[in-house]
Amino acid sequence: MSSLLQGVSLYLIGMMGAGKTTVGRLLAQQLGYGFVDTDDVITQATGRTINQLFAEEGEAAFRQLESDVLAQISAHLKLTVATGGGIVLRRENWSYLRHGLIVWLDVPVELLYTRLAEDTTRPLLQDPDPQGKLRSLLEQRQPLYAQADLHIIVNEGETPEQIANRVMEAI
Ligand code: S3P
Protein backbone atom coordinates (compact mmCIF):
# COMPACT_ATOMS: atom_id res chain seq x y z
CA MET A 1 0.00 0.00 0.00
CA SER A 2 1.22 3.45 -0.85
CA SER A 3 2.66 5.67 1.86
CA LEU A 4 0.19 8.57 1.60
CA LEU A 5 -2.97 6.57 1.10
CA GLN A 6 -2.67 4.12 4.02
CA GLY A 7 -5.97 2.39 3.24
CA VAL A 8 -8.15 5.50 3.27
CA SER A 9 -10.32 6.50 0.32
CA LEU A 10 -9.05 8.49 -2.63
CA TYR A 11 -11.15 11.47 -3.73
CA LEU A 12 -10.70 12.86 -7.22
CA ILE A 13 -11.71 16.49 -7.58
CA GLY A 14 -11.56 18.83 -10.56
CA MET A 15 -13.64 20.36 -13.30
CA MET A 16 -16.23 18.53 -15.36
CA GLY A 17 -14.48 16.83 -18.26
CA ALA A 18 -11.26 16.36 -16.26
CA GLY A 19 -11.51 12.56 -16.51
CA LYS A 20 -12.29 11.87 -12.84
CA THR A 21 -14.56 8.93 -13.67
CA THR A 22 -12.29 7.27 -16.25
CA VAL A 23 -9.11 7.76 -14.23
CA GLY A 24 -10.94 6.86 -11.02
CA ARG A 25 -12.02 3.49 -12.39
CA LEU A 26 -8.44 2.70 -13.41
CA LEU A 27 -7.11 3.73 -10.00
CA ALA A 28 -9.73 1.63 -8.22
CA GLN A 29 -8.59 -1.43 -10.22
CA GLN A 30 -4.94 -0.79 -9.48
CA LEU A 31 -5.53 -0.18 -5.78
CA GLY A 32 -8.02 -3.01 -5.34
CA TYR A 33 -10.50 -0.35 -4.14
CA GLY A 34 -14.22 -0.01 -4.84
CA PHE A 35 -15.26 2.75 -7.23
CA VAL A 36 -18.01 5.33 -6.67
CA ASP A 37 -19.11 8.30 -8.76
CA THR A 38 -21.14 10.81 -6.75
CA ASP A 39 -23.25 11.84 -9.77
CA ASP A 40 -24.09 8.18 -10.45
CA VAL A 41 -25.16 7.62 -6.85
CA ILE A 42 -27.41 10.69 -7.07
CA THR A 43 -29.01 9.65 -10.37
CA GLN A 44 -29.55 6.11 -9.13
CA ALA A 45 -31.02 7.25 -5.81
CA THR A 46 -33.39 9.79 -7.37
CA GLY A 47 -34.16 8.04 -10.69
CA ARG A 48 -33.47 11.38 -12.39
CA THR A 49 -30.66 12.72 -14.53
CA ILE A 50 -28.45 15.58 -13.34
CA ASN A 51 -30.12 17.79 -15.98
CA GLN A 52 -33.57 16.89 -14.64
CA LEU A 53 -32.52 17.56 -11.06
CA PHE A 54 -31.13 21.00 -11.93
CA ALA A 55 -34.21 21.86 -14.01
CA GLU A 56 -36.85 20.49 -11.62
CA GLU A 57 -35.30 21.07 -8.18
CA GLY A 58 -32.65 23.72 -8.82
CA GLU A 59 -28.92 23.75 -8.17
CA ALA A 60 -29.21 24.28 -4.40
CA ALA A 61 -31.26 21.08 -4.00
CA PHE A 62 -28.75 19.21 -6.13
CA ARG A 63 -25.89 20.49 -3.94
CA GLN A 64 -27.69 19.24 -0.83
CA LEU A 65 -28.12 15.79 -2.38
CA GLU A 66 -24.45 15.85 -3.33
CA SER A 67 -23.42 16.65 0.26
CA ASP A 68 -25.70 13.92 1.64
CA VAL A 69 -24.20 11.36 -0.75
CA LEU A 70 -20.66 12.46 0.07
CA ALA A 71 -21.37 12.17 3.80
CA GLN A 72 -22.46 8.56 3.31
CA ILE A 73 -19.51 7.71 1.09
CA SER A 74 -17.04 9.24 3.55
CA ALA A 75 -18.07 6.68 6.17
CA HIS A 76 -16.30 4.01 4.07
CA LEU A 77 -12.63 3.21 3.58
CA LYS A 78 -10.83 1.96 0.46
CA LEU A 79 -12.96 3.64 -2.18
CA THR A 80 -11.88 5.65 -5.17
CA VAL A 81 -14.43 8.43 -5.49
CA ALA A 82 -15.06 10.50 -8.62
CA THR A 83 -16.76 13.65 -7.34
CA GLY A 84 -18.88 16.19 -9.21
CA GLY A 85 -16.92 19.27 -10.27
CA GLY A 86 -18.81 21.49 -7.83
CA ILE A 87 -18.21 19.37 -4.73
CA VAL A 88 -15.54 21.83 -3.57
CA LEU A 89 -18.05 24.69 -3.27
CA ARG A 90 -19.56 23.78 0.08
CA ARG A 91 -17.42 24.11 3.17
CA GLU A 92 -19.06 21.10 4.85
CA ASN A 93 -18.00 18.87 1.93
CA TRP A 94 -14.36 19.47 2.81
CA SER A 95 -14.80 17.82 6.18
CA TYR A 96 -16.02 14.71 4.35
CA LEU A 97 -13.35 14.86 1.64
CA ARG A 98 -10.68 15.09 4.37
CA HIS A 99 -11.59 11.55 5.46
CA GLY A 100 -9.42 10.50 2.54
CA LEU A 101 -6.63 11.66 0.25
CA ILE A 102 -7.77 14.39 -2.14
CA VAL A 103 -6.30 14.54 -5.63
CA TRP A 104 -6.97 17.43 -8.03
CA LEU A 105 -6.95 16.47 -11.70
CA ASP A 106 -6.05 19.81 -13.23
CA VAL A 107 -6.78 19.92 -16.96
CA PRO A 108 -6.15 23.03 -19.12
CA VAL A 109 -9.41 24.84 -19.85
CA GLU A 110 -8.92 24.58 -23.64
CA LEU A 111 -8.74 20.80 -23.36
CA LEU A 112 -11.79 20.71 -21.08
CA TYR A 113 -13.72 22.73 -23.58
CA THR A 114 -12.75 20.47 -26.48
CA ARG A 115 -14.00 17.48 -24.52
CA LEU A 116 -17.23 19.16 -23.42
CA ALA A 117 -18.11 21.09 -26.59
CA GLU A 118 -20.77 18.58 -27.73
CA ASP A 119 -21.82 17.57 -24.24
CA THR A 120 -25.46 18.10 -23.27
CA THR A 121 -25.37 16.38 -19.88
CA ARG A 122 -23.79 19.27 -17.94
CA PRO A 123 -26.56 21.74 -17.00
CA LEU A 124 -24.08 24.47 -16.03
CA LEU A 125 -22.82 24.57 -19.62
CA GLN A 126 -26.29 25.14 -21.11
CA ASP A 127 -25.29 28.76 -21.52
CA PRO A 128 -25.15 31.18 -24.46
CA ASP A 129 -21.38 31.32 -23.93
CA PRO A 130 -20.40 27.85 -22.66
CA GLN A 131 -16.68 28.46 -23.11
CA GLY A 132 -16.83 31.69 -21.09
CA LYS A 133 -18.93 29.91 -18.46
CA LEU A 134 -16.37 27.13 -18.16
CA ARG A 135 -13.58 29.69 -17.75
CA SER A 136 -15.44 31.61 -15.05
CA LEU A 137 -16.33 28.41 -13.16
CA LEU A 138 -12.67 27.38 -13.24
CA GLU A 139 -11.54 30.82 -12.09
CA GLN A 140 -13.95 30.70 -9.17
CA ARG A 141 -13.01 27.15 -8.20
CA GLN A 142 -9.27 27.08 -8.77
CA PRO A 143 -8.40 28.27 -5.22
CA LEU A 144 -10.72 25.59 -3.84
CA TYR A 145 -9.30 22.77 -5.97
CA ALA A 146 -5.85 23.95 -4.86
CA GLN A 147 -6.69 22.80 -1.33
CA ALA A 148 -6.30 19.18 -2.48
CA ASP A 149 -3.51 17.08 -0.99
CA LEU A 150 -2.08 16.37 -4.43
CA HIS A 151 -2.13 18.42 -7.62
CA ILE A 152 -1.82 16.46 -10.86
CA ILE A 153 -1.43 18.68 -13.92
CA VAL A 154 -2.74 16.77 -16.92
CA ASN A 155 -0.97 17.34 -20.24
CA GLU A 156 -2.64 17.34 -23.62
CA GLY A 157 -2.41 13.91 -25.26
CA GLU A 158 -1.91 12.06 -21.98
CA THR A 159 -4.01 8.90 -21.77
CA PRO A 160 -6.16 8.00 -18.74
CA GLU A 161 -3.73 5.11 -18.11
CA GLN A 162 -0.77 7.48 -18.03
CA ILE A 163 -2.59 9.85 -15.71
CA ALA A 164 -3.58 6.98 -13.41
CA ASN A 165 0.03 5.80 -13.36
CA ARG A 166 1.20 9.26 -12.37
CA VAL A 167 -1.34 9.37 -9.54
CA MET A 168 -0.18 5.92 -8.40
CA GLU A 169 3.41 7.15 -8.29
CA ALA A 170 2.42 10.23 -6.30
CA ILE A 171 0.37 8.53 -3.59
C1 S3P B 1 -20.96 19.94 -11.95
C2 S3P B 1 -20.27 18.85 -12.43
C3 S3P B 1 -20.94 17.61 -12.83
C4 S3P B 1 -22.28 17.46 -12.10
C5 S3P B 1 -23.11 18.69 -12.28
C6 S3P B 1 -22.43 19.93 -11.73
C7 S3P B 1 -20.21 21.17 -11.61
O1 S3P B 1 -20.11 16.50 -12.50
O2 S3P B 1 -22.10 17.20 -10.74
O3 S3P B 1 -23.36 18.84 -13.66
O4 S3P B 1 -20.74 22.01 -10.87
O5 S3P B 1 -19.04 21.28 -12.05
P1 S3P B 1 -18.76 16.13 -13.34
O6 S3P B 1 -17.65 16.95 -12.76
O7 S3P B 1 -18.59 14.67 -13.07
O8 S3P B 1 -19.05 16.45 -14.75
mmCIF file of C-alpha atoms and ligand atoms in Angstrom:
data_model
loop_
_atom_site.group_PDB
_atom_site.id
_atom_site.type_symbol
_atom_site.label_atom_id
_atom_site.label_comp_id
_atom_site.label_asym_id
_atom_site.label_seq_id
_atom_site.Cartn_x
_atom_site.Cartn_y
_atom_site.Cartn_z
ATOM 1 C CA MET A 1 0.000 0.000 0.000
ATOM 2 C CA SER A 2 1.223 3.454 -0.852
ATOM 3 C CA SER A 3 2.660 5.669 1.857
ATOM 4 C CA LEU A 4 0.193 8.569 1.603
ATOM 5 C CA LEU A 5 -2.972 6.567 1.097
ATOM 6 C CA GLN A 6 -2.670 4.116 4.021
ATOM 7 C CA GLY A 7 -5.973 2.385 3.236
ATOM 8 C CA VAL A 8 -8.147 5.499 3.274
ATOM 9 C CA SER A 9 -10.316 6.498 0.317
ATOM 10 C CA LEU A 10 -9.052 8.487 -2.630
ATOM 11 C CA TYR A 11 -11.152 11.470 -3.727
ATOM 12 C CA LEU A 12 -10.697 12.862 -7.215
ATOM 13 C CA ILE A 13 -11.706 16.488 -7.576
ATOM 14 C CA GLY A 14 -11.563 18.830 -10.562
ATOM 15 C CA MET A 15 -13.640 20.357 -13.298
ATOM 16 C CA MET A 16 -16.231 18.532 -15.360
ATOM 17 C CA GLY A 17 -14.477 16.830 -18.262
ATOM 18 C CA ALA A 18 -11.258 16.358 -16.264
ATOM 19 C CA GLY A 19 -11.511 12.558 -16.514
ATOM 20 C CA LYS A 20 -12.286 11.872 -12.840
ATOM 21 C CA THR A 21 -14.555 8.928 -13.674
ATOM 22 C CA THR A 22 -12.289 7.272 -16.252
ATOM 23 C CA VAL A 23 -9.111 7.762 -14.229
ATOM 24 C CA GLY A 24 -10.945 6.861 -11.021
ATOM 25 C CA ARG A 25 -12.018 3.488 -12.390
ATOM 26 C CA LEU A 26 -8.439 2.699 -13.408
ATOM 27 C CA LEU A 27 -7.115 3.734 -9.996
ATOM 28 C CA ALA A 28 -9.730 1.627 -8.225
ATOM 29 C CA GLN A 29 -8.589 -1.429 -10.224
ATOM 30 C CA GLN A 30 -4.944 -0.792 -9.478
ATOM 31 C CA LEU A 31 -5.531 -0.180 -5.783
ATOM 32 C CA GLY A 32 -8.023 -3.012 -5.341
ATOM 33 C CA TYR A 33 -10.497 -0.355 -4.141
ATOM 34 C CA GLY A 34 -14.220 -0.011 -4.841
ATOM 35 C CA PHE A 35 -15.256 2.749 -7.229
ATOM 36 C CA VAL A 36 -18.010 5.328 -6.674
ATOM 37 C CA ASP A 37 -19.107 8.303 -8.760
ATOM 38 C CA THR A 38 -21.143 10.813 -6.748
ATOM 39 C CA ASP A 39 -23.250 11.841 -9.772
ATOM 40 C CA ASP A 40 -24.089 8.177 -10.454
ATOM 41 C CA VAL A 41 -25.161 7.623 -6.855
ATOM 42 C CA ILE A 42 -27.407 10.691 -7.066
ATOM 43 C CA THR A 43 -29.010 9.652 -10.365
ATOM 44 C CA GLN A 44 -29.554 6.105 -9.129
ATOM 45 C CA ALA A 45 -31.022 7.247 -5.812
ATOM 46 C CA THR A 46 -33.395 9.787 -7.368
ATOM 47 C CA GLY A 47 -34.158 8.042 -10.687
ATOM 48 C CA ARG A 48 -33.471 11.377 -12.386
ATOM 49 C CA THR A 49 -30.658 12.718 -14.527
ATOM 50 C CA ILE A 50 -28.445 15.577 -13.343
ATOM 51 C CA ASN A 51 -30.121 17.793 -15.982
ATOM 52 C CA GLN A 52 -33.573 16.894 -14.643
ATOM 53 C CA LEU A 53 -32.518 17.563 -11.057
ATOM 54 C CA PHE A 54 -31.132 20.998 -11.935
ATOM 55 C CA ALA A 55 -34.209 21.861 -14.006
ATOM 56 C CA GLU A 56 -36.849 20.489 -11.616
ATOM 57 C CA GLU A 57 -35.298 21.073 -8.182
ATOM 58 C CA GLY A 58 -32.647 23.721 -8.816
ATOM 59 C CA GLU A 59 -28.922 23.754 -8.173
ATOM 60 C CA ALA A 60 -29.213 24.283 -4.398
ATOM 61 C CA ALA A 61 -31.263 21.082 -4.003
ATOM 62 C CA PHE A 62 -28.746 19.208 -6.133
ATOM 63 C CA ARG A 63 -25.887 20.491 -3.938
ATOM 64 C CA GLN A 64 -27.694 19.243 -0.832
ATOM 65 C CA LEU A 65 -28.118 15.788 -2.382
ATOM 66 C CA GLU A 66 -24.447 15.853 -3.325
ATOM 67 C CA SER A 67 -23.422 16.650 0.259
ATOM 68 C CA ASP A 68 -25.696 13.918 1.640
ATOM 69 C CA VAL A 69 -24.202 11.362 -0.749
ATOM 70 C CA LEU A 70 -20.661 12.460 0.075
ATOM 71 C CA ALA A 71 -21.366 12.174 3.801
ATOM 72 C CA GLN A 72 -22.461 8.559 3.314
ATOM 73 C CA ILE A 73 -19.509 7.715 1.087
ATOM 74 C CA SER A 74 -17.044 9.238 3.554
ATOM 75 C CA ALA A 75 -18.069 6.680 6.168
ATOM 76 C CA HIS A 76 -16.301 4.014 4.066
ATOM 77 C CA LEU A 77 -12.633 3.213 3.576
ATOM 78 C CA LYS A 78 -10.829 1.957 0.456
ATOM 79 C CA LEU A 79 -12.959 3.644 -2.178
ATOM 80 C CA THR A 80 -11.877 5.647 -5.168
ATOM 81 C CA VAL A 81 -14.434 8.432 -5.487
ATOM 82 C CA ALA A 82 -15.058 10.500 -8.621
ATOM 83 C CA THR A 83 -16.756 13.647 -7.339
ATOM 84 C CA GLY A 84 -18.881 16.188 -9.215
ATOM 85 C CA GLY A 85 -16.921 19.271 -10.269
ATOM 86 C CA GLY A 86 -18.814 21.492 -7.827
ATOM 87 C CA ILE A 87 -18.213 19.369 -4.728
ATOM 88 C CA VAL A 88 -15.544 21.830 -3.569
ATOM 89 C CA LEU A 89 -18.050 24.692 -3.273
ATOM 90 C CA ARG A 90 -19.556 23.778 0.085
ATOM 91 C CA ARG A 91 -17.422 24.106 3.170
ATOM 92 C CA GLU A 92 -19.064 21.097 4.846
ATOM 93 C CA ASN A 93 -18.001 18.874 1.933
ATOM 94 C CA TRP A 94 -14.360 19.465 2.810
ATOM 95 C CA SER A 95 -14.798 17.818 6.181
ATOM 96 C CA TYR A 96 -16.024 14.711 4.345
ATOM 97 C CA LEU A 97 -13.348 14.856 1.644
ATOM 98 C CA ARG A 98 -10.680 15.088 4.368
ATOM 99 C CA HIS A 99 -11.595 11.554 5.458
ATOM 100 C CA GLY A 100 -9.421 10.498 2.536
ATOM 101 C CA LEU A 101 -6.630 11.662 0.254
ATOM 102 C CA ILE A 102 -7.767 14.393 -2.139
ATOM 103 C CA VAL A 103 -6.300 14.536 -5.633
ATOM 104 C CA TRP A 104 -6.974 17.425 -8.028
ATOM 105 C CA LEU A 105 -6.948 16.466 -11.701
ATOM 106 C CA ASP A 106 -6.050 19.810 -13.232
ATOM 107 C CA VAL A 107 -6.780 19.919 -16.962
ATOM 108 C CA PRO A 108 -6.154 23.028 -19.116
ATOM 109 C CA VAL A 109 -9.413 24.841 -19.853
ATOM 110 C CA GLU A 110 -8.918 24.581 -23.640
ATOM 111 C CA LEU A 111 -8.740 20.804 -23.355
ATOM 112 C CA LEU A 112 -11.785 20.706 -21.082
ATOM 113 C CA TYR A 113 -13.719 22.732 -23.578
ATOM 114 C CA THR A 114 -12.751 20.466 -26.480
ATOM 115 C CA ARG A 115 -13.999 17.476 -24.517
ATOM 116 C CA LEU A 116 -17.233 19.159 -23.424
ATOM 117 C CA ALA A 117 -18.107 21.088 -26.594
ATOM 118 C CA GLU A 118 -20.767 18.582 -27.733
ATOM 119 C CA ASP A 119 -21.824 17.574 -24.237
ATOM 120 C CA THR A 120 -25.459 18.103 -23.267
ATOM 121 C CA THR A 121 -25.369 16.380 -19.878
ATOM 122 C CA ARG A 122 -23.788 19.270 -17.940
ATOM 123 C CA PRO A 123 -26.559 21.736 -17.000
ATOM 124 C CA LEU A 124 -24.082 24.470 -16.031
ATOM 125 C CA LEU A 125 -22.817 24.566 -19.623
ATOM 126 C CA GLN A 126 -26.287 25.138 -21.114
ATOM 127 C CA ASP A 127 -25.294 28.763 -21.520
ATOM 128 C CA PRO A 128 -25.146 31.181 -24.464
ATOM 129 C CA ASP A 129 -21.375 31.317 -23.925
ATOM 130 C CA PRO A 130 -20.405 27.851 -22.657
ATOM 131 C CA GLN A 131 -16.684 28.460 -23.114
ATOM 132 C CA GLY A 132 -16.831 31.690 -21.089
ATOM 133 C CA LYS A 133 -18.934 29.912 -18.459
ATOM 134 C CA LEU A 134 -16.366 27.131 -18.162
ATOM 135 C CA ARG A 135 -13.580 29.686 -17.747
ATOM 136 C CA SER A 136 -15.436 31.613 -15.054
ATOM 137 C CA LEU A 137 -16.328 28.411 -13.158
ATOM 138 C CA LEU A 138 -12.670 27.383 -13.240
ATOM 139 C CA GLU A 139 -11.540 30.824 -12.094
ATOM 140 C CA GLN A 140 -13.952 30.697 -9.166
ATOM 141 C CA ARG A 141 -13.011 27.146 -8.197
ATOM 142 C CA GLN A 142 -9.273 27.079 -8.769
ATOM 143 C CA PRO A 143 -8.405 28.270 -5.223
ATOM 144 C CA LEU A 144 -10.721 25.590 -3.843
ATOM 145 C CA TYR A 145 -9.298 22.771 -5.968
ATOM 146 C CA ALA A 146 -5.855 23.953 -4.856
ATOM 147 C CA GLN A 147 -6.694 22.803 -1.326
ATOM 148 C CA ALA A 148 -6.300 19.185 -2.475
ATOM 149 C CA ASP A 149 -3.512 17.082 -0.987
ATOM 150 C CA LEU A 150 -2.081 16.368 -4.434
ATOM 151 C CA HIS A 151 -2.126 18.419 -7.622
ATOM 152 C CA ILE A 152 -1.821 16.464 -10.858
ATOM 153 C CA ILE A 153 -1.433 18.681 -13.922
ATOM 154 C CA VAL A 154 -2.744 16.775 -16.923
ATOM 155 C CA ASN A 155 -0.970 17.341 -20.237
ATOM 156 C CA GLU A 156 -2.639 17.339 -23.616
ATOM 157 C CA GLY A 157 -2.409 13.914 -25.260
ATOM 158 C CA GLU A 158 -1.912 12.062 -21.979
ATOM 159 C CA THR A 159 -4.014 8.896 -21.771
ATOM 160 C CA PRO A 160 -6.157 8.002 -18.742
ATOM 161 C CA GLU A 161 -3.729 5.110 -18.106
ATOM 162 C CA GLN A 162 -0.768 7.479 -18.034
ATOM 163 C CA ILE A 163 -2.593 9.846 -15.709
ATOM 164 C CA ALA A 164 -3.584 6.982 -13.409
ATOM 165 C CA ASN A 165 0.034 5.797 -13.359
ATOM 166 C CA ARG A 166 1.201 9.262 -12.369
ATOM 167 C CA VAL A 167 -1.336 9.374 -9.544
ATOM 168 C CA MET A 168 -0.177 5.922 -8.399
ATOM 169 C CA GLU A 169 3.407 7.153 -8.286
ATOM 170 C CA ALA A 170 2.420 10.229 -6.297
ATOM 171 C CA ILE A 171 0.366 8.527 -3.587
HETATM 172 C C1 S3P B 1 -20.962 19.941 -11.950
HETATM 173 C C2 S3P B 1 -20.275 18.855 -12.426
HETATM 174 C C3 S3P B 1 -20.936 17.607 -12.826
HETATM 175 C C4 S3P B 1 -22.283 17.461 -12.103
HETATM 176 C C5 S3P B 1 -23.109 18.691 -12.284
HETATM 177 C C6 S3P B 1 -22.429 19.932 -11.729
HETATM 178 C C7 S3P B 1 -20.213 21.171 -11.607
HETATM 179 O O1 S3P B 1 -20.105 16.504 -12.497
HETATM 180 O O2 S3P B 1 -22.097 17.202 -10.744
HETATM 181 O O3 S3P B 1 -23.362 18.836 -13.661
HETATM 182 O O4 S3P B 1 -20.738 22.010 -10.865
HETATM 183 O O5 S3P B 1 -19.045 21.284 -12.048
HETATM 184 P P1 S3P B 1 -18.756 16.127 -13.340
HETATM 185 O O6 S3P B 1 -17.651 16.945 -12.759
HETATM 186 O O7 S3P B 1 -18.593 14.674 -13.075
HETATM 187 O O8 S3P B 1 -19.049 16.448 -14.752
#
